[in-house]
Amino acid sequence: MERSRIPWFYRIKVRVLLISILISIVPALIIGMYFLYFTKQDLEKSVQTQNESTAERFAQKMEFFLFRTEERLKTTRFSLLATPAAEDRQAILYRMLKKVPLAEEAVVFNHRGKVEYGVHRFQIMQEDREESWQGETLLDELKQKKEYYGPVQFQSNNIPYMQIAVPIFSEDGKTFRGGIGVKVRLQSVLTLLEEVSDKKEEAIFIFDSRGNLIGHNDFTEVLQRKQVNESFVVRHFMRVSNPKLLPIPSQYASYNGKEVLGVYAIVPRTGWGIAVEEPVESAFAPVRTLFFKLLAFLLLIVLGASVISVFLSLSFTGPIEYLEKLARSVGHGRSKEPIFIRRKDELGHLITVFGEMTERLESQGKKLLQEKERLDAIVNNMGIGLALITRDCRIAWTNPIVREWLGEAATDKKTLCYQVLKGTPAICRQCTLQGSENEKLSADIVTHLMLTNKERIFRHNVYQLRYAAEGEPDYLLVIEDITEQRRMEDIAMQADKLSALGLMASGFAHEINNPLATIQVYAEDLVDQTHTQRESLLDVEEVERYLNVICKHVDRAKEITQKLLNFSRKSEWQEEYIYLPNICKESVSLLSHAFTKKQVMISTSIEPNVPYIKGDALQITQVFVNLLQNALDAIGEQGVITVEIHAKDGYVQVHVIDNGIGISPAYVGKIYDPFFTTKPVGQGTGLGLSICYGIITRMGGTITVKSTEGQGTTATIELPAIKKEVQDEQEKYQGTYRG
């Protein structure tokens, strides 16, 4: 059995496996990502809160250290004022240095800032030390009885320091005598940092109001004078100075390029900022751990789902694949193979039903082949030409009849239908294939072609194929060779004319006999006058009057004879524009003697401005004569025949009404049959209504007969009126119309 050619990624078992895995993974993944997302948010808030607490504690500790240093300076100031001896004063300063561990130098200076005496923690005081205590800002602050916190400065070895001083006034508090101050090396602040934070990954640093780094838990950063003002919290401190306005989370790239979560706090006494920055990598380490645990959990789910899915997909798709192979085998025309799968579920039932279906298909296939053989025999031998045409008028297929009639040109798929059917190089005017959606596009379209030096007449109809596939032919063309039919119709019409002429012969003889008798009388009288008046001249006026009477009756006889010849002549179908009231008058005049002889009253009711129609005037005259003759035969003496002509809904309607004996209901359905007549033998051929039906149908109209036995008959003709613009054009040349 042939292997399936379906790609693996379209196979149902692959899709079942993927769907099972997705169903098992996606919910867990969504839930896990949901918890990871909110856990990350909570962790960001928690880390920021914890770092804010760390920064606040460190700021409080710095504030407390500065406060204690300030208080010790004030206490020492009172001790110095009470001790006059210089040696004792230096001892007091040494004791103060011990109580202020971050201070390395203590001095007492006068009101001009000159150091009077001082001590140093690590070396003997130098004379040039006094210059650093003579700043104007320092003295101005002290004179205002304020404590002085100097700006951060850097020594030559890049170690930062600052000065703290309190004023000394006289006992009455009015005279400024100088102050006492200490120099604090900020490198020692690291001892406080170690007490505040136990996270090795955190970076805790201090910066002044200008953004200078003055302290760091990695003091090498200070010694290298790193520019920390690239950090977001430092810029925020310098612009806003309100740590409460930091975004949550405050995540950014620090001055060293690392992605961090950072906060800061402010030391009120000095205006310094204390920043705490924790790397995102270490801050989110719990989230990563949770993510890897979730990933391991998902992998376990995928493994379990894959095992279950493989089992289910094989159980589910195995019968389907087997059914597919059976279907492919049947599709390739092989005989049905035996079914080996026996299952009691829906798939087993489906395979069983498929086996039954293949048996029916095999049986129906044989029947289709038989039907195709019959259809081919009918299509090829029915005597009617069939062709399939595309929307662009190309002939896509023909049966042998069309090929026999039109030659091999009809089999060329590049051939256009109007080239072989009309023999013209241009598309037919108002082609019925262009834009029509009717099932039947045209009826009784007649074309004349010269084939083998003989004119052949074809009638064809075009039908739309509503369910044609894309690129397939859209229309069916049915072609009939009606050459013999037309010849027989012409013979029948001529026979009908001759029959009508036979019925009208006595009337025509009487019509001609009257003018001939008058001519004879006047001619004999004229001859007698010439004999009796040989010797005298004839009266010229009298002779002229006789001759005028003779000419008048000769014209009358000639007119009657001409009408008879016109009606009886055999001619080819010739379309022209026709005004039906004129045809009606001419037809009535042909039967005038018969109406007079039978004392029948003929009345006409013609609507003004009746539209013209298009057709053969001689043929429509024959229709009028036949209908009037039928009405005349159906009524007794002193009967009434009415002819009505009017326009309605784009048609010209003609009603021929008589009050004769009518037609029996048993015969109404046969009146159009050739050679059927209810008249006595010798009074009719039975071709009249059959000929009328053929002529009216050929002109695109309809003819109906309604009759009530004993009350009369109404024959109604409907013919399409020509368009108003065509009629207006033709009225300019009304003299060319028939009648």
Coordinates of C-alpha atoms in Angstrom, one line a residue, residues 96-652:
M96 CA 38.2 64.9 73.2
L97 CA 40.0 63.2 70.2
K98 CA 39.6 59.9 72.0
K99 CA 35.9 60.5 72.4
V100 CA 35.5 61.5 68.7
P101 CA 37.0 58.5 66.9
L102 CA 36.5 59.9 63.4
A103 CA 38.4 63.2 64.2
E104 CA 42.2 63.3 63.6
E105 CA 42.9 66.9 64.6
A106 CA 41.5 69.4 67.2
V107 CA 42.4 73.1 67.4
V108 CA 41.5 76.3 69.2
F109 CA 41.7 79.5 67.2
N110 CA 41.1 83.2 67.9
H111 CA 38.6 85.6 66.5
R112 CA 40.8 86.0 63.4
G113 CA 41.0 82.3 62.7
K114 CA 44.6 82.0 63.9
V115 CA 45.3 78.7 65.7
E116 CA 46.4 79.3 69.2
Y117 CA 47.0 75.7 70.1
G118 CA 45.9 72.2 68.9
V119 CA 46.6 68.5 68.9
H120 CA 46.8 65.8 66.2
R121 CA 46.0 62.2 66.6
F122 CA 49.0 60.9 64.6
Q123 CA 51.6 63.6 64.5
I124 CA 52.8 66.9 66.0
M125 CA 50.9 70.0 65.0
Q126 CA 52.6 72.1 62.3
E127 CA 52.4 75.9 62.1
D128 CA 50.9 76.0 58.6
R129 CA 47.8 74.2 60.0
E130 CA 46.4 77.5 61.0
E131 CA 45.7 78.6 57.4
S132 CA 42.9 76.1 57.0
W133 CA 40.9 77.7 59.9
Q134 CA 40.9 81.3 58.6
G135 CA 38.2 81.1 56.1
E136 CA 35.7 83.9 56.0
T137 CA 32.7 81.6 55.8
L138 CA 33.9 79.8 58.9
L139 CA 34.3 83.0 60.9
D140 CA 31.0 84.5 59.7
E141 CA 29.1 81.4 60.7
L142 CA 30.7 81.3 64.2
K143 CA 30.1 85.0 64.8
Q144 CA 26.4 84.3 64.2
K145 CA 26.6 81.7 67.1
K146 CA 26.0 78.9 64.6
E147 CA 27.9 75.6 64.3
Y148 CA 30.1 75.3 61.3
Y149 CA 30.2 72.3 59.0
G150 CA 32.8 72.9 56.3
P151 CA 32.7 71.7 52.7
V152 CA 34.3 68.4 51.9
Q153 CA 37.9 68.8 50.8
F154 CA 40.5 66.4 49.5
Q155 CA 44.0 65.9 50.6
S156 CA 46.9 65.3 48.2
N157 CA 46.3 61.6 48.6
N158 CA 42.6 62.0 47.6
I159 CA 41.4 61.3 51.1
P160 CA 38.4 63.5 51.8
Y161 CA 37.9 65.5 55.0
M162 CA 35.8 68.2 56.6
Q163 CA 35.9 70.7 59.4
I164 CA 33.4 71.0 62.3
A165 CA 33.7 74.0 64.6
V166 CA 31.7 75.7 67.4
P167 CA 32.1 79.4 68.5
I168 CA 33.7 80.7 71.7
F169 CA 32.2 84.0 73.1
S170 CA 33.0 85.9 76.3
E171 CA 31.2 85.2 79.5
D172 CA 28.6 87.8 78.8
G173 CA 28.1 86.3 75.3
K174 CA 28.7 89.6 73.5
T175 CA 32.3 89.3 72.4
F176 CA 33.4 86.7 69.8
R177 CA 36.8 85.3 70.8
G178 CA 37.2 82.5 68.3
G179 CA 36.3 78.8 68.2
I180 CA 37.1 75.2 68.7
G181 CA 37.1 72.8 65.8
V182 CA 38.0 69.3 64.7
K183 CA 39.1 67.9 61.3
V184 CA 37.3 64.7 60.5
R185 CA 38.8 62.3 57.9
L186 CA 35.8 60.7 56.0
Q187 CA 37.7 57.6 55.3
S188 CA 36.8 56.5 58.8
V189 CA 33.1 56.7 57.9
L190 CA 33.6 53.1 56.4
T191 CA 33.4 51.7 59.9
L192 CA 29.8 53.0 60.1
L193 CA 29.0 51.5 56.7
E194 CA 30.1 48.1 57.8
E195 CA 27.8 48.3 60.7
V196 CA 24.8 49.3 58.6
S197 CA 24.7 46.7 55.7
D198 CA 25.7 43.1 55.5
K199 CA 25.1 42.7 51.8
K200 CA 28.3 42.4 50.0
E201 CA 26.7 43.1 46.6
E202 CA 25.3 46.5 47.7
A203 CA 27.1 49.7 46.9
I204 CA 26.7 52.3 49.7
F205 CA 28.3 55.7 49.0
I206 CA 28.1 59.3 50.3
F207 CA 28.2 62.3 48.1
D208 CA 28.0 66.0 48.8
S209 CA 25.6 68.6 47.3
R210 CA 27.9 69.0 44.3
G211 CA 27.8 65.3 43.5
N212 CA 31.4 64.6 44.7
L213 CA 32.0 61.1 46.0
I214 CA 33.2 61.4 49.6
G215 CA 32.5 57.9 51.0
H216 CA 32.1 54.4 49.7
N217 CA 32.0 50.9 51.2
D218 CA 34.8 50.3 48.6
F219 CA 37.0 53.2 49.5
T220 CA 39.2 52.7 46.3
E221 CA 36.3 54.3 44.5
V222 CA 36.8 57.5 46.5
L223 CA 40.6 57.4 46.1
Q224 CA 40.1 57.1 42.3
R225 CA 37.7 60.2 42.4
K226 CA 35.0 58.4 40.5
Q227 CA 32.3 60.6 39.1
V228 CA 29.0 59.3 40.6
N229 CA 26.9 62.1 39.3
E230 CA 26.1 59.8 36.3
S231 CA 24.0 57.8 38.7
F232 CA 20.2 58.5 38.5
V233 CA 19.8 58.9 42.3
V234 CA 22.6 61.4 42.4
R235 CA 21.0 63.5 39.6
H236 CA 17.7 63.2 41.3
F237 CA 19.2 64.4 44.6
M238 CA 20.8 67.4 42.9
R239 CA 17.6 68.4 41.1
V240 CA 14.8 67.4 43.5
S241 CA 16.4 66.5 46.9
N242 CA 13.3 64.5 47.9
P243 CA 13.9 60.7 48.0
K244 CA 10.1 60.2 48.4
L245 CA 9.6 61.2 44.8
L246 CA 11.8 58.4 43.4
P247 CA 9.9 56.1 41.0
I248 CA 9.0 52.5 42.1
P249 CA 11.0 50.6 41.1
S250 CA 14.0 52.9 40.7
Q251 CA 15.9 50.8 38.3
Y252 CA 18.7 52.3 36.2
A253 CA 22.3 52.0 35.0
S254 CA 24.7 53.2 37.7
Y255 CA 27.8 55.3 37.1
N256 CA 29.8 52.1 36.7
G257 CA 27.5 50.7 34.0
K258 CA 25.8 48.1 36.1
E259 CA 22.0 47.7 36.2
V260 CA 20.9 48.5 39.7
L261 CA 18.0 49.3 42.0
G262 CA 18.9 52.5 43.8
V263 CA 17.6 54.8 46.6
Y264 CA 19.1 57.7 48.6
A265 CA 18.6 59.5 51.9
I266 CA 19.7 63.0 53.0
V267 CA 21.8 63.9 56.0
P268 CA 20.1 67.1 57.3
R269 CA 23.1 68.8 59.0
T270 CA 25.5 68.6 56.1
G271 CA 23.0 68.2 53.1
W272 CA 24.9 65.1 52.0
G273 CA 23.2 62.3 50.1
I274 CA 23.7 58.6 51.0
A275 CA 22.9 56.2 48.2
V276 CA 22.3 52.5 48.3
E277 CA 22.5 50.6 45.0
E278 CA 21.9 46.9 44.7
P279 CA 22.6 45.1 41.5
V280 CA 19.5 43.8 39.7
E281 CA 21.2 40.5 39.2
S282 CA 21.5 39.9 43.0
A283 CA 18.2 41.6 43.8
F284 CA 16.3 39.3 41.4
A285 CA 18.3 36.2 42.3
P286 CA 15.2 34.7 44.1
V287 CA 13.1 35.3 40.9
R288 CA 15.7 33.5 38.8
T289 CA 15.7 30.6 41.2
L290 CA 11.9 30.5 41.0
F291 CA 12.0 30.7 37.2
F292 CA 14.4 27.7 36.9
K293 CA 12.2 25.7 39.2
L294 CA 9.2 26.6 37.1
L295 CA 11.1 25.6 34.0
A296 CA 12.0 22.3 35.5
F297 CA 8.4 21.8 36.4
L298 CA 7.3 22.6 32.9
L299 CA 9.8 20.1 31.5
L300 CA 8.4 17.4 33.7
I301 CA 4.9 18.3 32.5
V302 CA 6.0 18.3 28.8
L303 CA 7.6 14.9 29.3
G304 CA 4.5 13.4 30.8
A305 CA 2.2 15.1 28.3
S306 CA 4.4 13.9 25.4
V307 CA 4.2 10.3 26.6
I308 CA 0.4 10.5 27.0
S309 CA 0.0 12.4 23.7
V310 CA 2.0 9.8 21.7
F311 CA -0.1 7.0 23.0
L312 CA -3.4 8.9 22.3
S313 CA -2.3 10.2 18.9
L314 CA -1.3 6.7 17.8
S315 CA -4.5 5.3 19.1
F316 CA -6.5 8.0 17.4
T317 CA -4.7 8.6 14.2
G318 CA -3.7 5.0 13.3
P319 CA -7.2 4.1 12.0
I320 CA -7.4 7.5 10.2
E321 CA -4.1 6.8 8.4
Y322 CA -5.3 3.4 7.5
L323 CA -8.5 4.9 6.2
E324 CA -6.5 7.4 4.2
K325 CA -4.5 4.6 2.6
L326 CA -7.7 2.8 1.7
A327 CA -9.2 6.0 0.2
R328 CA -6.0 6.6 -1.9
S329 CA -6.1 3.1 -3.1
V330 CA -9.7 3.5 -4.2
G331 CA -8.9 6.9 -5.7
H332 CA -6.2 5.3 -7.9
G333 CA -8.7 2.9 -9.3
R334 CA -7.6 -0.2 -7.4
S335 CA -10.1 -2.7 -6.3
K336 CA -11.3 -2.4 -2.7
E337 CA -8.9 -4.1 -0.3
P338 CA -10.1 -6.1 2.7
I339 CA -10.5 -4.1 5.9
F340 CA -8.4 -5.5 8.8
I341 CA -9.2 -3.0 11.6
R342 CA -12.0 -4.1 13.9
R343 CA -13.0 -1.4 16.4
K344 CA -16.2 -0.8 18.1
D345 CA -15.9 3.0 18.5
E346 CA -16.7 5.8 16.0
L347 CA -13.6 5.2 14.0
G348 CA -14.3 1.6 13.5
H349 CA -17.8 2.4 12.4
L350 CA -16.4 5.0 10.0
I351 CA -14.1 2.5 8.4
T352 CA -17.0 0.0 8.0
V353 CA -19.1 2.7 6.4
F354 CA -16.2 3.6 4.1
G355 CA -16.0 0.0 3.0
E356 CA -19.7 0.0 2.2
M357 CA -19.3 3.4 0.4
T358 CA -16.5 2.1 -1.8
E359 CA -18.7 -0.8 -2.9
R360 CA -21.5 1.7 -3.8
L361 CA -19.0 4.0 -5.6
E362 CA -17.7 1.1 -7.6
S363 CA -21.2 0.2 -8.6
Q364 CA -22.1 3.8 -9.4
G365 CA -18.9 4.3 -11.3
K366 CA -19.9 1.5 -13.6
K367 CA -23.3 3.1 -14.1
L368 CA -21.7 6.5 -14.8
L369 CA -19.5 5.0 -17.5
Q370 CA -22.6 3.5 -19.0
E371 CA -24.4 6.8 -18.8
K372 CA -21.4 8.6 -20.3
E373 CA -21.4 6.2 -23.2
R374 CA -25.1 6.8 -23.8
L375 CA -24.7 10.6 -23.4
D376 CA -21.8 10.6 -25.9
A377 CA -23.9 8.6 -28.4
I378 CA -26.8 11.1 -28.0
V379 CA -24.6 14.3 -28.1
N380 CA -22.7 13.0 -31.1
N381 CA -25.7 11.8 -33.1
M382 CA -28.7 13.9 -32.0
G383 CA -28.4 16.1 -35.1
I384 CA -28.0 19.3 -33.1
G385 CA -24.7 21.2 -32.7
L386 CA -23.4 21.8 -29.2
A387 CA -20.5 24.1 -28.2
L388 CA -19.0 25.4 -25.0
I389 CA -18.0 29.1 -25.0
T390 CA -16.0 31.2 -22.6
R391 CA -16.9 34.6 -21.4
D392 CA -14.5 36.2 -24.0
C393 CA -16.4 34.4 -26.8
R394 CA -13.8 31.7 -27.5
I395 CA -15.0 28.2 -28.5
A396 CA -13.7 25.7 -25.9
W397 CA -15.4 22.5 -27.1
T398 CA -17.7 21.3 -29.9
N399 CA -19.5 18.1 -30.7
P400 CA -18.9 16.3 -34.0
I401 CA -22.0 17.9 -35.6
V402 CA -20.6 21.4 -35.2
R403 CA -17.3 20.2 -36.6
E404 CA -19.1 18.7 -39.6
W405 CA -21.0 21.9 -40.3
L406 CA -18.4 24.5 -39.6
G407 CA -15.2 22.6 -40.3
E408 CA -12.0 22.3 -38.3
A409 CA -11.9 26.0 -37.6
A410 CA -14.5 25.4 -34.9
T411 CA -12.1 23.1 -33.0
D412 CA -9.4 25.8 -32.7
K413 CA -9.5 27.1 -29.1
K414 CA -8.4 30.5 -30.4
T415 CA -11.4 30.8 -32.6
L416 CA -14.1 33.2 -31.6
C417 CA -17.8 32.2 -31.9
Y418 CA -18.8 35.2 -34.1
Q419 CA -16.1 34.3 -36.6
V420 CA -17.6 30.9 -37.4
L421 CA -21.3 31.6 -36.7
K422 CA -21.6 35.0 -38.5
G423 CA -18.4 35.1 -40.5
T424 CA -17.6 38.6 -39.2
P425 CA -14.3 39.7 -37.7
A426 CA -15.9 42.0 -35.1
I427 CA -17.9 41.1 -32.1
C428 CA -21.7 41.0 -32.6
R429 CA -23.5 44.2 -31.7
Q430 CA -25.1 44.0 -28.3
C431 CA -23.6 40.5 -27.7
T432 CA -25.7 38.5 -25.3
L433 CA -22.7 37.1 -23.5
Q434 CA -21.6 40.5 -22.2
G435 CA -22.8 41.0 -18.6
S436 CA -26.0 38.9 -18.7
E437 CA -26.9 36.8 -15.7
N438 CA -30.0 35.1 -17.2
E439 CA -30.1 31.3 -17.5
K440 CA -31.3 31.6 -21.1
L441 CA -29.5 34.5 -22.8
S442 CA -31.0 34.3 -26.3
A443 CA -33.7 32.4 -28.2
D444 CA -34.2 31.7 -31.9
I445 CA -31.2 33.7 -33.1
V446 CA -30.9 32.9 -36.8
T447 CA -27.7 33.2 -38.9
H448 CA -27.1 32.5 -42.6
L449 CA -23.8 31.0 -43.8
M450 CA -22.5 29.9 -47.2
L451 CA -21.2 26.4 -46.7
T452 CA -20.0 24.4 -49.8
N453 CA -21.5 27.1 -52.1
K454 CA -24.9 26.6 -50.5
E455 CA -26.7 28.8 -48.1
R456 CA -27.4 27.2 -44.7
I457 CA -29.7 28.6 -42.0
F458 CA -28.8 28.0 -38.4
R459 CA -30.8 28.8 -35.3
H460 CA -29.0 28.9 -32.0
N461 CA -29.7 29.6 -28.3
V462 CA -27.2 30.5 -25.6
Y463 CA -27.5 29.2 -22.0
Q464 CA -25.4 30.2 -19.0
L465 CA -23.7 27.5 -17.0
R466 CA -24.2 28.8 -13.5
Y467 CA -21.8 26.4 -11.7
A468 CA -18.9 26.6 -14.1
A469 CA -15.5 26.4 -12.4
E470 CA -12.9 29.2 -12.7
G471 CA -11.3 29.1 -16.1
E472 CA -13.9 26.7 -17.5
P473 CA -16.4 27.6 -20.3
D474 CA -19.4 29.7 -19.0
Y475 CA -22.0 29.2 -21.7
L476 CA -23.6 26.4 -23.8
L477 CA -24.4 27.2 -27.4
V478 CA -27.1 25.0 -29.0
I479 CA -27.1 25.2 -32.8
E480 CA -29.8 23.7 -35.1
D481 CA -29.7 23.5 -38.9
I482 CA -33.2 24.8 -39.9
T483 CA -32.5 25.2 -43.6
E484 CA -35.1 22.4 -44.5
Q485 CA -37.5 23.6 -41.9
R486 CA -37.5 27.1 -43.3
R487 CA -38.0 25.8 -46.8
M488 CA -41.0 23.7 -45.6
E489 CA -42.3 26.7 -43.7
D490 CA -42.1 28.9 -46.9
I491 CA -43.9 26.2 -48.9
A492 CA -46.6 26.0 -46.2
M493 CA -47.0 29.7 -46.1
Q494 CA -47.3 29.9 -49.9
A495 CA -49.8 27.1 -49.8
D496 CA -51.8 28.9 -47.2
K497 CA -51.7 32.1 -49.3
L498 CA -52.9 30.1 -52.3
S499 CA -55.7 28.6 -50.2
A500 CA -56.7 32.1 -49.0
L501 CA -56.6 33.3 -52.6
G502 CA -58.9 30.5 -53.6
L503 CA -61.4 31.5 -50.9
M504 CA -61.1 35.1 -52.0
A505 CA -61.2 34.4 -55.8
S506 CA -65.0 35.1 -56.2
G507 CA -64.7 38.3 -54.3
F508 CA -61.8 39.5 -56.4
A509 CA -63.7 38.5 -59.6
H510 CA -66.7 40.5 -58.5
E511 CA -64.4 43.5 -57.5
I512 CA -62.8 43.4 -61.0
N513 CA -66.0 42.7 -62.9
N514 CA -67.7 45.9 -61.7
P515 CA -65.1 48.3 -63.1
L516 CA -64.8 46.2 -66.3
A517 CA -68.6 46.4 -66.8
T518 CA -68.5 50.1 -66.4
I519 CA -65.6 50.4 -68.8
Q520 CA -67.5 48.3 -71.4
V521 CA -70.7 50.4 -71.2
Y522 CA -68.8 53.7 -71.6
A523 CA -66.6 52.3 -74.4
E524 CA -69.7 50.9 -76.3
D525 CA -71.5 54.3 -75.9
L526 CA -68.4 56.0 -77.2
V527 CA -68.2 53.7 -80.2
D528 CA -72.0 54.3 -80.9
Q529 CA -71.4 58.0 -80.8
T530 CA -68.5 57.8 -83.3
H531 CA -70.8 55.8 -85.7
T532 CA -73.8 58.1 -85.5
Q533 CA -71.8 61.3 -85.7
R534 CA -69.3 60.5 -88.3
E535 CA -70.0 63.5 -90.4
S536 CA -70.0 65.9 -87.4
L537 CA -67.5 66.5 -84.7
L538 CA -67.8 64.7 -81.3
D539 CA -68.3 66.8 -78.2
V540 CA -64.8 67.0 -76.8
E541 CA -66.0 67.5 -73.2
E542 CA -68.2 64.5 -73.4
V543 CA -65.4 62.3 -74.8
E544 CA -63.1 63.5 -72.1
R545 CA -65.7 62.6 -69.4
Y546 CA -66.1 59.2 -70.9
L547 CA -62.3 58.6 -71.0
N548 CA -61.9 59.8 -67.4
V549 CA -64.5 57.3 -66.2
I550 CA -62.8 54.5 -68.2
C551 CA -59.3 55.5 -66.7
K552 CA -60.7 55.6 -63.2
H553 CA -62.2 52.1 -63.4
V554 CA -59.0 50.8 -65.0
D555 CA -57.0 52.1 -62.0
R556 CA -59.5 50.5 -59.7
A557 CA -59.0 47.1 -61.4
K558 CA -55.3 47.6 -61.4
E559 CA -55.2 48.4 -57.7
I560 CA -57.2 45.2 -56.9
T561 CA -55.0 43.1 -59.1
Q562 CA -51.8 44.7 -57.5
K563 CA -53.1 43.8 -54.0
L564 CA -53.8 40.3 -55.2
L565 CA -50.3 40.0 -56.7
N566 CA -48.6 41.4 -53.6
F567 CA -50.4 39.0 -51.3
S568 CA -49.7 36.0 -53.5
R569 CA -46.1 36.6 -54.3
K570 CA -43.4 34.4 -52.7
S571 CA -40.5 36.4 -51.2
E572 CA -37.6 36.0 -48.8
W573 CA -37.9 37.2 -45.2
Q574 CA -37.1 40.9 -45.2
E575 CA -37.2 43.0 -42.0
E576 CA -38.4 46.5 -42.1
Y577 CA -40.2 49.0 -39.9
I578 CA -44.0 48.5 -39.9
Y579 CA -46.9 50.6 -38.9
L580 CA -49.6 48.0 -38.0
P581 CA -52.7 50.3 -38.5
N582 CA -51.7 50.5 -42.2
I583 CA -51.3 46.7 -42.4
C584 CA -54.7 46.3 -40.8
K585 CA -56.4 48.6 -43.4
E586 CA -54.8 46.8 -46.3
S587 CA -55.8 43.4 -44.9
V588 CA -59.4 44.6 -44.4
S589 CA -59.5 45.9 -48.0
L590 CA -58.4 42.5 -49.3
L591 CA -61.5 40.9 -47.7
S592 CA -63.9 43.8 -48.2
H593 CA -66.0 42.0 -50.8
A594 CA -66.3 38.9 -48.5
F595 CA -67.5 41.2 -45.6
T596 CA -70.0 42.9 -47.9
K597 CA -71.2 39.6 -49.4
K598 CA -71.8 38.1 -45.9
Q599 CA -73.2 41.4 -44.6
V600 CA -70.6 41.4 -41.8
M601 CA -69.8 44.6 -40.0
I602 CA -66.1 45.2 -39.5
S603 CA -65.0 47.9 -37.0
T604 CA -61.6 49.0 -35.9
S605 CA -60.4 50.7 -32.7
I606 CA -56.8 52.0 -33.2
E607 CA -55.0 54.0 -30.5
P608 CA -53.3 57.2 -31.7
N609 CA -49.5 57.2 -32.1
V610 CA -49.1 53.4 -32.0
P611 CA -45.4 52.6 -32.0
Y612 CA -43.8 50.9 -35.0
I613 CA -42.6 47.3 -34.9
K614 CA -39.9 45.5 -36.8
G615 CA -40.5 42.5 -39.1
D616 CA -41.6 41.3 -42.5
A617 CA -44.6 43.4 -43.7
L618 CA -45.9 40.7 -46.2
Q619 CA -45.8 38.0 -43.5
I620 CA -47.6 40.1 -40.9
T621 CA -50.2 40.9 -43.6
Q622 CA -50.7 37.2 -44.1
V623 CA -51.3 36.9 -40.3
F624 CA -54.0 39.6 -40.4
V625 CA -55.7 38.0 -43.4
N626 CA -55.7 34.5 -41.8
L627 CA -57.2 35.9 -38.5
L628 CA -59.8 37.9 -40.3
Q629 CA -60.7 35.0 -42.6
N630 CA -61.0 32.7 -39.5
A631 CA -63.3 35.2 -37.9
L632 CA -65.3 35.6 -41.1
D633 CA -65.8 31.8 -41.3
A634 CA -66.8 31.5 -37.7
I635 CA -69.7 34.1 -37.7
G636 CA -73.0 34.0 -39.5
E637 CA -74.6 36.8 -41.6
Q638 CA -74.8 40.2 -40.1
G639 CA -72.0 39.3 -37.5
V640 CA -69.5 41.7 -36.1
I641 CA -65.7 41.6 -36.3
T642 CA -63.7 44.1 -34.2
V643 CA -60.0 44.8 -34.6
E644 CA -58.3 46.7 -31.7
I645 CA -54.7 48.0 -31.9
H646 CA -53.0 49.7 -28.9
A647 CA -49.6 49.9 -27.1
K648 CA -48.9 48.3 -23.6
D649 CA -45.8 47.8 -21.6
G650 CA -43.4 48.1 -24.5
Y651 CA -45.5 45.9 -26.9
V652 CA -48.0 46.6 -29.6

